[in-house]
mmCIF file of N, CA, C and O in Angstrom:
data_model
loop_
_atom_site.group_PDB
_atom_site.id
_atom_site.type_symbol
_atom_site.label_atom_id
_atom_site.label_comp_id
_atom_site.label_asym_id
_atom_site.label_seq_id
_atom_site.Cartn_x
_atom_site.Cartn_y
_atom_site.Cartn_z
ATOM 1 N N MET A 126 154.079 120.448 126.351
ATOM 2 C CA MET A 126 152.906 120.836 126.716
ATOM 3 C C MET A 126 151.825 120.382 125.689
ATOM 4 O O MET A 126 152.161 120.760 124.629
ATOM 5 N N THR A 127 150.805 119.725 125.983
ATOM 6 C CA THR A 127 149.782 119.616 124.932
ATOM 7 C C THR A 127 148.633 120.320 124.848
ATOM 8 O O THR A 127 148.393 120.688 125.932
ATOM 9 N N LYS A 128 148.240 120.437 123.715
ATOM 10 C CA LYS A 128 146.875 121.302 123.527
ATOM 11 C C LYS A 128 145.682 120.514 123.654
ATOM 12 O O LYS A 128 145.664 119.188 123.267
ATOM 13 N N LYS A 129 144.906 120.837 124.494
ATOM 14 C CA LYS A 129 143.380 120.355 124.747
ATOM 15 C C LYS A 129 142.575 120.587 123.472
ATOM 16 O O LYS A 129 142.426 121.818 123.359
ATOM 17 N N ALA A 130 141.920 119.475 122.828
ATOM 18 C CA ALA A 130 141.048 119.845 121.924
ATOM 19 C C ALA A 130 139.762 120.336 122.320
ATOM 20 O O ALA A 130 139.424 119.783 123.335
ATOM 21 N N LYS A 131 139.311 121.312 121.725
ATOM 22 C CA LYS A 131 137.956 121.935 122.224
ATOM 23 C C LYS A 131 136.964 121.103 121.743
ATOM 24 O O LYS A 131 136.886 120.348 120.756
ATOM 25 N N ALA A 132 135.855 120.822 122.629
ATOM 26 C CA ALA A 132 134.764 119.967 122.284
ATOM 27 C C ALA A 132 133.978 120.693 121.139
ATOM 28 O O ALA A 132 134.051 121.975 121.198
ATOM 29 N N PRO A 133 133.335 120.066 120.320
ATOM 30 C CA PRO A 133 132.608 120.645 119.268
ATOM 31 C C PRO A 133 131.303 121.318 119.901
ATOM 32 O O PRO A 133 130.749 120.845 120.931
ATOM 33 N N ARG A 134 131.063 122.476 119.438
ATOM 34 C CA ARG A 134 129.894 123.332 119.954
ATOM 35 C C ARG A 134 128.408 122.619 119.542
ATOM 36 O O ARG A 134 128.486 122.044 118.533
ATOM 37 N N SER A 135 127.576 122.804 120.317
ATOM 38 C CA SER A 135 126.270 122.141 120.071
ATOM 39 C C SER A 135 125.668 123.076 119.154
ATOM 40 O O SER A 135 125.262 124.262 119.414
ATOM 41 N N ARG A 136 125.105 122.640 117.999
ATOM 42 C CA ARG A 136 124.512 123.562 116.925
ATOM 43 C C ARG A 136 123.147 122.858 116.523
ATOM 44 O O ARG A 136 123.085 121.741 116.694
ATOM 45 N N ALA A 137 122.303 123.799 116.251
ATOM 46 C CA ALA A 137 121.012 123.283 115.805
ATOM 47 C C ALA A 137 120.702 124.249 114.450
ATOM 48 O O ALA A 137 121.074 125.185 114.266
ATOM 49 N N THR A 138 120.071 123.437 113.443
ATOM 50 C CA THR A 138 119.332 124.173 112.495
ATOM 51 C C THR A 138 118.050 124.367 112.732
ATOM 52 O O THR A 138 117.090 123.520 113.188
ATOM 53 N N VAL A 139 117.484 125.577 112.392
ATOM 54 C CA VAL A 139 115.982 125.813 112.632
ATOM 55 C C VAL A 139 115.253 125.267 111.507
ATOM 56 O O VAL A 139 115.402 125.832 110.213
ATOM 57 N N ASP A 140 114.456 124.281 111.746
ATOM 58 C CA ASP A 140 113.754 123.586 110.665
ATOM 59 C C ASP A 140 112.463 124.366 110.194
ATOM 60 O O ASP A 140 112.183 124.589 109.258
ATOM 61 N N ARG A 141 111.618 124.895 111.248
ATOM 62 C CA ARG A 141 110.547 125.698 111.082
ATOM 63 C C ARG A 141 110.100 126.480 112.336
ATOM 64 O O ARG A 141 110.608 125.996 113.331
ATOM 65 N N ILE A 142 109.360 127.436 112.268
ATOM 66 C CA ILE A 142 108.872 128.038 113.336
ATOM 67 C C ILE A 142 107.373 128.108 113.304
ATOM 68 O O ILE A 142 106.630 128.338 112.161
ATOM 69 N N GLU A 143 106.635 127.536 114.412
ATOM 70 C CA GLU A 143 105.359 127.446 114.434
ATOM 71 C C GLU A 143 104.671 128.192 115.706
ATOM 72 O O GLU A 143 105.009 127.924 116.779
ATOM 73 N N ASP A 144 104.123 129.312 115.295
ATOM 74 C CA ASP A 144 103.604 130.306 116.420
ATOM 75 C C ASP A 144 104.874 130.621 117.264
ATOM 76 O O ASP A 144 105.919 131.410 116.782
ATOM 77 N N ASP A 145 104.966 130.293 118.696
ATOM 78 C CA ASP A 145 105.953 130.846 119.345
ATOM 79 C C ASP A 145 107.011 129.614 119.963
ATOM 80 O O ASP A 145 107.560 129.630 120.922
ATOM 81 N N VAL A 146 106.899 128.468 118.978
ATOM 82 C CA VAL A 146 107.717 127.443 119.152
ATOM 83 C C VAL A 146 108.607 127.137 117.853
ATOM 84 O O VAL A 146 108.127 127.228 116.749
ATOM 85 N N ALA A 147 109.872 126.897 118.011
ATOM 86 C CA ALA A 147 110.879 126.643 116.857
ATOM 87 C C ALA A 147 111.121 125.081 117.073
ATOM 88 O O ALA A 147 111.349 124.625 117.875
ATOM 89 N N VAL A 148 111.083 124.686 115.998
ATOM 90 C CA VAL A 148 111.465 123.105 115.533
ATOM 91 C C VAL A 148 112.866 123.055 115.248
ATOM 92 O O VAL A 148 113.090 123.648 114.066
ATOM 93 N N LEU A 149 113.753 122.387 115.880
ATOM 94 C CA LEU A 149 115.120 122.468 115.770
ATOM 95 C C LEU A 149 115.646 121.090 115.137
ATOM 96 O O LEU A 149 115.001 120.176 115.733
ATOM 97 N N VAL A 150 116.661 121.141 114.447
ATOM 98 C CA VAL A 150 117.303 119.722 114.180
ATOM 99 C C VAL A 150 118.595 119.715 114.759
ATOM 100 O O VAL A 150 119.606 120.642 114.526
ATOM 101 N N VAL A 151 118.892 118.916 115.908
ATOM 102 C CA VAL A 151 120.132 118.586 116.561
ATOM 103 C C VAL A 151 120.626 117.277 116.492
ATOM 104 O O VAL A 151 119.900 116.417 117.027
ATOM 105 N N ASP A 152 121.679 117.211 115.832
ATOM 106 C CA ASP A 152 122.272 115.851 115.620
ATOM 107 C C ASP A 152 121.397 114.923 114.984
ATOM 108 O O ASP A 152 121.156 113.731 115.547
ATOM 109 N N GLY A 153 120.727 115.415 114.263
ATOM 110 C CA GLY A 153 119.681 114.508 113.364
ATOM 111 C C GLY A 153 118.246 114.293 113.917
ATOM 112 O O GLY A 153 117.438 113.502 113.325
ATOM 113 N N ARG A 154 118.070 114.725 114.995
ATOM 114 C CA ARG A 154 116.840 114.595 115.778
ATOM 115 C C ARG A 154 116.069 115.892 115.774
ATOM 116 O O ARG A 154 116.826 117.094 116.016
ATOM 117 N N GLN A 155 114.928 115.891 115.758
ATOM 118 C CA GLN A 155 113.927 117.137 116.011
ATOM 119 C C GLN A 155 113.631 117.354 117.321
ATOM 120 O O GLN A 155 113.153 116.532 118.127
ATOM 121 N N VAL A 156 113.856 118.563 117.808
ATOM 122 C CA VAL A 156 113.496 119.099 119.120
ATOM 123 C C VAL A 156 112.824 120.210 118.951
ATOM 124 O O VAL A 156 113.059 121.091 118.109
ATOM 125 N N THR A 157 112.075 120.696 120.060
ATOM 126 C CA THR A 157 111.257 122.039 120.084
ATOM 127 C C THR A 157 111.867 122.908 121.376
ATOM 128 O O THR A 157 112.314 122.326 122.207
ATOM 129 N N ARG A 158 111.794 124.159 120.997
ATOM 130 C CA ARG A 158 112.330 125.193 121.770
ATOM 131 C C ARG A 158 111.379 126.331 121.704
ATOM 132 O O ARG A 158 111.086 126.656 120.621
ATOM 133 N N ALA A 159 111.245 126.890 122.858
ATOM 134 C CA ALA A 159 110.217 128.143 122.845
ATOM 135 C C ALA A 159 111.170 129.261 121.994
ATOM 136 O O ALA A 159 112.522 129.377 122.195
ATOM 137 N N LEU A 160 110.329 129.833 120.933
ATOM 138 C CA LEU A 160 111.100 130.747 120.218
ATOM 139 C C LEU A 160 111.730 131.934 120.957
ATOM 140 O O LEU A 160 112.672 132.250 120.668
ATOM 141 N N ASP A 161 111.126 132.362 122.197
ATOM 142 C CA ASP A 161 111.964 133.321 122.886
ATOM 143 C C ASP A 161 113.122 132.996 123.599
ATOM 144 O O ASP A 161 113.799 133.819 124.084
ATOM 145 N N THR A 162 113.557 131.781 123.517
ATOM 146 C CA THR A 162 114.758 131.242 124.124
ATOM 147 C C THR A 162 115.900 131.399 123.018
ATOM 148 O O THR A 162 117.064 131.225 123.403
ATOM 149 N N LEU A 163 115.602 131.633 121.719
ATOM 150 C CA LEU A 163 116.525 131.753 120.677
ATOM 151 C C LEU A 163 117.032 133.046 120.591
ATOM 152 O O LEU A 163 116.399 134.122 120.757
ATOM 153 N N PRO A 164 117.924 133.369 119.582
ATOM 154 C CA PRO A 164 118.412 134.813 119.371
ATOM 155 C C PRO A 164 117.338 135.514 118.613
ATOM 156 O O PRO A 164 116.595 134.857 117.813
ATOM 157 N N ALA A 165 117.032 136.756 119.088
ATOM 158 C CA ALA A 165 116.115 137.660 118.221
ATOM 159 C C ALA A 165 116.320 137.577 116.776
ATOM 160 O O ALA A 165 117.377 137.716 116.300
ATOM 161 N N GLY A 166 115.398 137.597 115.916
ATOM 162 C CA GLY A 166 115.331 137.544 114.529
ATOM 163 C C GLY A 166 115.775 136.369 113.826
ATOM 164 O O GLY A 166 115.853 136.299 112.744
ATOM 165 N N VAL A 167 115.748 135.194 114.734
ATOM 166 C CA VAL A 167 116.136 133.857 113.993
ATOM 167 C C VAL A 167 115.116 133.504 113.130
ATOM 168 O O VAL A 167 113.938 133.760 113.335
ATOM 169 N N ARG A 168 115.624 132.845 111.926
ATOM 170 C CA ARG A 168 114.583 132.459 110.979
ATOM 171 C C ARG A 168 114.700 130.986 110.604
ATOM 172 O O ARG A 168 115.769 130.257 110.810
ATOM 173 N N GLU A 169 113.805 130.463 109.835
ATOM 174 C CA GLU A 169 113.934 129.141 109.343
ATOM 175 C C GLU A 169 115.098 129.000 108.386
ATOM 176 O O GLU A 169 115.336 129.752 107.569
ATOM 177 N N GLY A 170 115.981 127.836 108.750
ATOM 178 C CA GLY A 170 117.200 127.677 107.986
ATOM 179 C C GLY A 170 118.527 128.125 108.745
ATOM 180 O O GLY A 170 119.677 127.870 108.097
ATOM 181 N N ASP A 171 118.356 129.018 109.699
ATOM 182 C CA ASP A 171 119.385 129.540 110.311
ATOM 183 C C ASP A 171 120.092 128.336 111.075
ATOM 184 O O ASP A 171 119.464 127.431 111.578
ATOM 185 N N VAL A 172 121.290 128.484 111.353
ATOM 186 C CA VAL A 172 122.168 127.504 112.103
ATOM 187 C C VAL A 172 122.345 128.346 113.619
ATOM 188 O O VAL A 172 122.992 129.257 113.410
ATOM 189 N N VAL A 173 122.125 127.816 114.774
ATOM 190 C CA VAL A 173 122.225 128.455 115.973
ATOM 191 C C VAL A 173 123.232 127.724 116.820
ATOM 192 O O VAL A 173 123.100 126.437 116.775
ATOM 193 N N ASP A 174 124.070 128.446 117.246
ATOM 194 C CA ASP A 174 125.055 127.885 118.295
ATOM 195 C C ASP A 174 124.409 127.933 119.676
ATOM 196 O O ASP A 174 124.057 129.034 120.121
ATOM 197 N N LEU A 175 124.002 126.863 120.308
ATOM 198 C CA LEU A 175 123.100 126.679 121.255
ATOM 199 C C LEU A 175 123.988 127.135 122.663
ATOM 200 O O LEU A 175 123.182 127.685 123.491
ATOM 201 N N GLU A 176 125.146 127.071 122.607
ATOM 202 C CA GLU A 176 126.066 127.342 123.889
ATOM 203 C C GLU A 176 126.117 128.794 123.786
ATOM 204 O O GLU A 176 126.102 129.592 124.762
ATOM 205 N N ALA A 177 126.567 129.507 122.670
ATOM 206 C CA ALA A 177 126.620 130.758 122.612
ATOM 207 C C ALA A 177 125.288 131.818 122.548
ATOM 208 O O ALA A 177 125.235 133.009 122.945
ATOM 209 N N GLY A 178 124.274 130.817 122.177
ATOM 210 C CA GLY A 178 123.129 131.762 121.858
ATOM 211 C C GLY A 178 122.987 132.656 120.767
ATOM 212 O O GLY A 178 122.225 133.753 120.968
ATOM 213 N N THR A 179 123.698 132.332 119.766
ATOM 214 C CA THR A 179 123.870 133.284 118.590
ATOM 215 C C THR A 179 123.536 132.412 117.304
ATOM 216 O O THR A 179 123.744 131.226 117.443
ATOM 217 N N VAL A 180 123.156 133.228 116.390
ATOM 218 C CA VAL A 180 123.232 132.612 115.003
ATOM 219 C C VAL A 180 124.559 132.445 114.363
ATOM 220 O O VAL A 180 125.304 133.571 114.402
ATOM 221 N N ASP A 181 124.982 131.402 113.967
ATOM 222 C CA ASP A 181 126.289 131.141 113.300
ATOM 223 C C ASP A 181 126.140 131.646 111.855
ATOM 224 O O ASP A 181 125.718 130.814 110.891
ATOM 225 N N ALA A 182 126.290 132.847 111.277
ATOM 226 C CA ALA A 182 126.106 133.397 109.969
ATOM 227 C C ALA A 182 126.915 132.517 108.996
ATOM 228 O O ALA A 182 126.440 132.399 107.795
ATOM 229 N N GLU A 183 128.100 132.227 109.351
ATOM 230 C CA GLU A 183 129.009 131.465 108.531
ATOM 231 C C GLU A 183 128.418 130.081 108.123
ATOM 232 O O GLU A 183 128.228 129.660 106.894
ATOM 233 N N ALA A 184 128.092 129.485 109.324
ATOM 234 C CA ALA A 184 127.399 128.000 109.058
ATOM 235 C C ALA A 184 126.007 128.149 108.336
ATOM 236 O O ALA A 184 125.886 127.348 107.411
ATOM 237 N N THR A 185 125.407 129.234 108.624
ATOM 238 C CA THR A 185 124.042 129.439 107.845
ATOM 239 C C THR A 185 124.319 129.531 106.307
ATOM 240 O O THR A 185 123.569 128.973 105.654
ATOM 241 N N GLU A 186 125.179 130.353 106.130
ATOM 242 C CA GLU A 186 125.478 130.703 104.444
ATOM 243 C C GLU A 186 125.893 129.457 103.879
ATOM 244 O O GLU A 186 125.539 129.056 102.876
ATOM 245 N N SER A 187 126.699 128.734 104.503
ATOM 246 C CA SER A 187 127.325 127.425 103.995
ATOM 247 C C SER A 187 126.191 126.442 103.787
ATOM 248 O O SER A 187 126.136 125.482 102.747
ATOM 249 N N LEU A 188 125.254 126.420 104.660
ATOM 250 C CA LEU A 188 124.115 125.213 104.606
ATOM 251 C C LEU A 188 123.293 125.847 103.340
ATOM 252 O O LEU A 188 122.685 125.118 102.698
ATOM 253 N N ARG A 189 123.005 127.028 103.267
ATOM 254 C CA ARG A 189 122.016 127.645 102.259
ATOM 255 C C ARG A 189 122.785 127.411 100.916
ATOM 256 O O ARG A 189 122.101 127.092 100.018
ATOM 257 N N ALA A 190 124.094 127.637 100.827
ATOM 258 C CA ALA A 190 124.778 127.148 99.401
ATOM 259 C C ALA A 190 124.540 125.794 99.211
ATOM 260 O O ALA A 190 124.338 125.444 97.980
ATOM 261 N N ASP A 191 124.722 124.874 100.218
ATOM 262 C CA ASP A 191 124.744 123.523 99.956
ATOM 263 C C ASP A 191 123.267 122.997 99.521
ATOM 264 O O ASP A 191 123.014 122.115 98.633
ATOM 265 N N VAL A 192 122.383 123.820 99.974
ATOM 266 C CA VAL A 192 120.745 123.393 99.631
ATOM 267 C C VAL A 192 120.657 123.990 98.315
ATOM 268 O O VAL A 192 119.965 123.119 97.406
ATOM 269 N N ARG A 193 121.198 125.142 97.889
ATOM 270 C CA ARG A 193 121.111 125.695 96.579
ATOM 271 C C ARG A 193 121.716 124.718 95.493
ATOM 272 O O ARG A 193 121.106 124.593 94.461
ATOM 273 N N ALA A 194 122.876 124.205 95.868
ATOM 274 C CA ALA A 194 123.519 123.344 95.048
ATOM 275 C C ALA A 194 122.723 122.098 94.710
ATOM 276 O O ALA A 194 122.671 121.399 93.563
ATOM 277 N N ALA A 195 122.269 121.432 96.004
ATOM 278 C CA ALA A 195 121.426 120.324 95.760
ATOM 279 C C ALA A 195 120.259 120.506 95.029
ATOM 280 O O ALA A 195 119.769 119.678 94.131
ATOM 281 N N ARG A 196 119.555 121.704 95.069
ATOM 282 C CA ARG A 196 118.297 121.891 94.364
ATOM 283 C C ARG A 196 118.765 122.141 92.890
ATOM 284 O O ARG A 196 118.060 121.571 91.917
ATOM 285 N N GLU A 197 119.699 122.755 92.401
ATOM 286 C CA GLU A 197 120.143 122.954 91.034
ATOM 287 C C GLU A 197 120.562 121.548 90.518
ATOM 288 O O GLU A 197 120.205 121.295 89.393
ATOM 289 N N GLN A 198 121.165 120.588 91.328
ATOM 290 C CA GLN A 198 121.402 119.430 90.949
ATOM 291 C C GLN A 198 120.320 118.502 90.503
ATOM 292 O O GLN A 198 120.172 117.942 89.514
ATOM 293 N N ALA A 199 119.372 118.647 91.486
ATOM 294 C CA ALA A 199 118.002 117.766 91.302
ATOM 295 C C ALA A 199 117.462 118.399 90.114
ATOM 296 O O ALA A 199 116.600 117.412 89.435
ATOM 297 N N MET A 200 117.411 119.643 89.832
ATOM 298 C CA MET A 200 116.532 120.385 88.673
ATOM 299 C C MET A 200 117.348 120.147 87.205
ATOM 300 O O MET A 200 116.728 120.532 86.227
ATOM 301 N N ARG A 201 118.657 119.912 87.225
ATOM 302 C CA ARG A 201 119.398 119.822 86.087
ATOM 303 C C ARG A 201 118.671 118.853 85.042
ATOM 304 O O ARG A 201 118.258 117.790 85.292
ATOM 305 N N GLY A 202 118.330 119.461 83.861
ATOM 306 C CA GLY A 202 117.733 118.492 82.803
ATOM 307 C C GLY A 202 116.335 118.629 82.860
ATOM 308 O O GLY A 202 115.728 117.736 81.984
ATOM 309 N N LYS A 203 115.714 118.961 83.840
ATOM 310 C CA LYS A 203 114.352 118.908 84.023
ATOM 311 C C LYS A 203 113.620 120.202 83.431
ATOM 312 O O LYS A 203 114.068 121.268 83.688
ATOM 313 N N LYS A 204 112.505 120.129 82.791
ATOM 314 C CA LYS A 204 111.849 121.274 82.296
ATOM 315 C C LYS A 204 110.653 121.650 83.389
ATOM 316 O O LYS A 204 110.216 120.762 84.111
ATOM 317 N N PRO A 205 110.389 122.815 83.491
ATOM 318 C CA PRO A 205 109.343 123.115 84.531
ATOM 319 C C PRO A 205 107.997 122.597 83.909
ATOM 320 O O PRO A 205 107.790 122.507 82.728
ATOM 321 N N PRO A 206 106.997 122.578 84.723
ATOM 322 C CA PRO A 206 105.743 121.937 84.208
ATOM 323 C C PRO A 206 104.872 122.965 83.498
ATOM 324 O O PRO A 206 105.050 124.088 83.637
ATOM 325 N N PRO A 207 104.135 122.608 82.480
ATOM 326 C CA PRO A 207 103.543 123.600 81.578
ATOM 327 C C PRO A 207 102.445 124.119 82.357
ATOM 328 O O PRO A 207 101.878 123.763 83.221
ATOM 329 N N GLY A 208 102.107 125.462 81.884
ATOM 330 C CA GLY A 208 100.856 126.224 82.500
ATOM 331 C C GLY A 208 101.489 127.101 83.344
ATOM 332 O O GLY A 208 102.461 127.158 83.874
ATOM 333 N N ASP A 209 100.386 127.927 83.803
ATOM 334 C CA ASP A 209 100.665 128.994 84.829
ATOM 335 C C ASP A 209 100.100 128.461 86.251
ATOM 336 O O ASP A 209 99.100 127.887 86.270
ATOM 337 N N PHE A 210 100.891 128.803 87.045
ATOM 338 C CA PHE A 210 100.398 128.490 88.526
ATOM 339 C C PHE A 210 101.030 129.437 89.543
ATOM 340 O O PHE A 210 102.228 130.299 89.303
ATOM 341 N N ASP A 211 100.394 129.581 90.617
ATOM 342 C CA ASP A 211 100.938 130.642 91.734
ATOM 343 C C ASP A 211 101.579 129.618 92.859
ATOM 344 O O ASP A 211 100.882 128.673 93.173
ATOM 345 N N LEU A 212 102.592 130.244 93.299
ATOM 346 C CA LEU A 212 103.097 129.610 94.635
ATOM 347 C C LEU A 212 102.547 130.201 95.857
ATOM 348 O O LEU A 212 102.565 131.281 95.833
#
């Protein structure tokens, strides 16, 4: 008996939320979806399993760790700009 490989689940990253619309990145493309069709409490940067309709906490944390590492790599050896400023 052979095992059937599971098809990869469809996942999206929440790029941004504008009013009641979420801009998602799916397979490198930006798509929009009504915010109320996504899991309650979804935030920018979350990875959403579109088939299950849930936030994938493990994938979200992994993505955030990758972004932190890339940011640290980019800032390595650079000094912050002089002066005071508010973000």
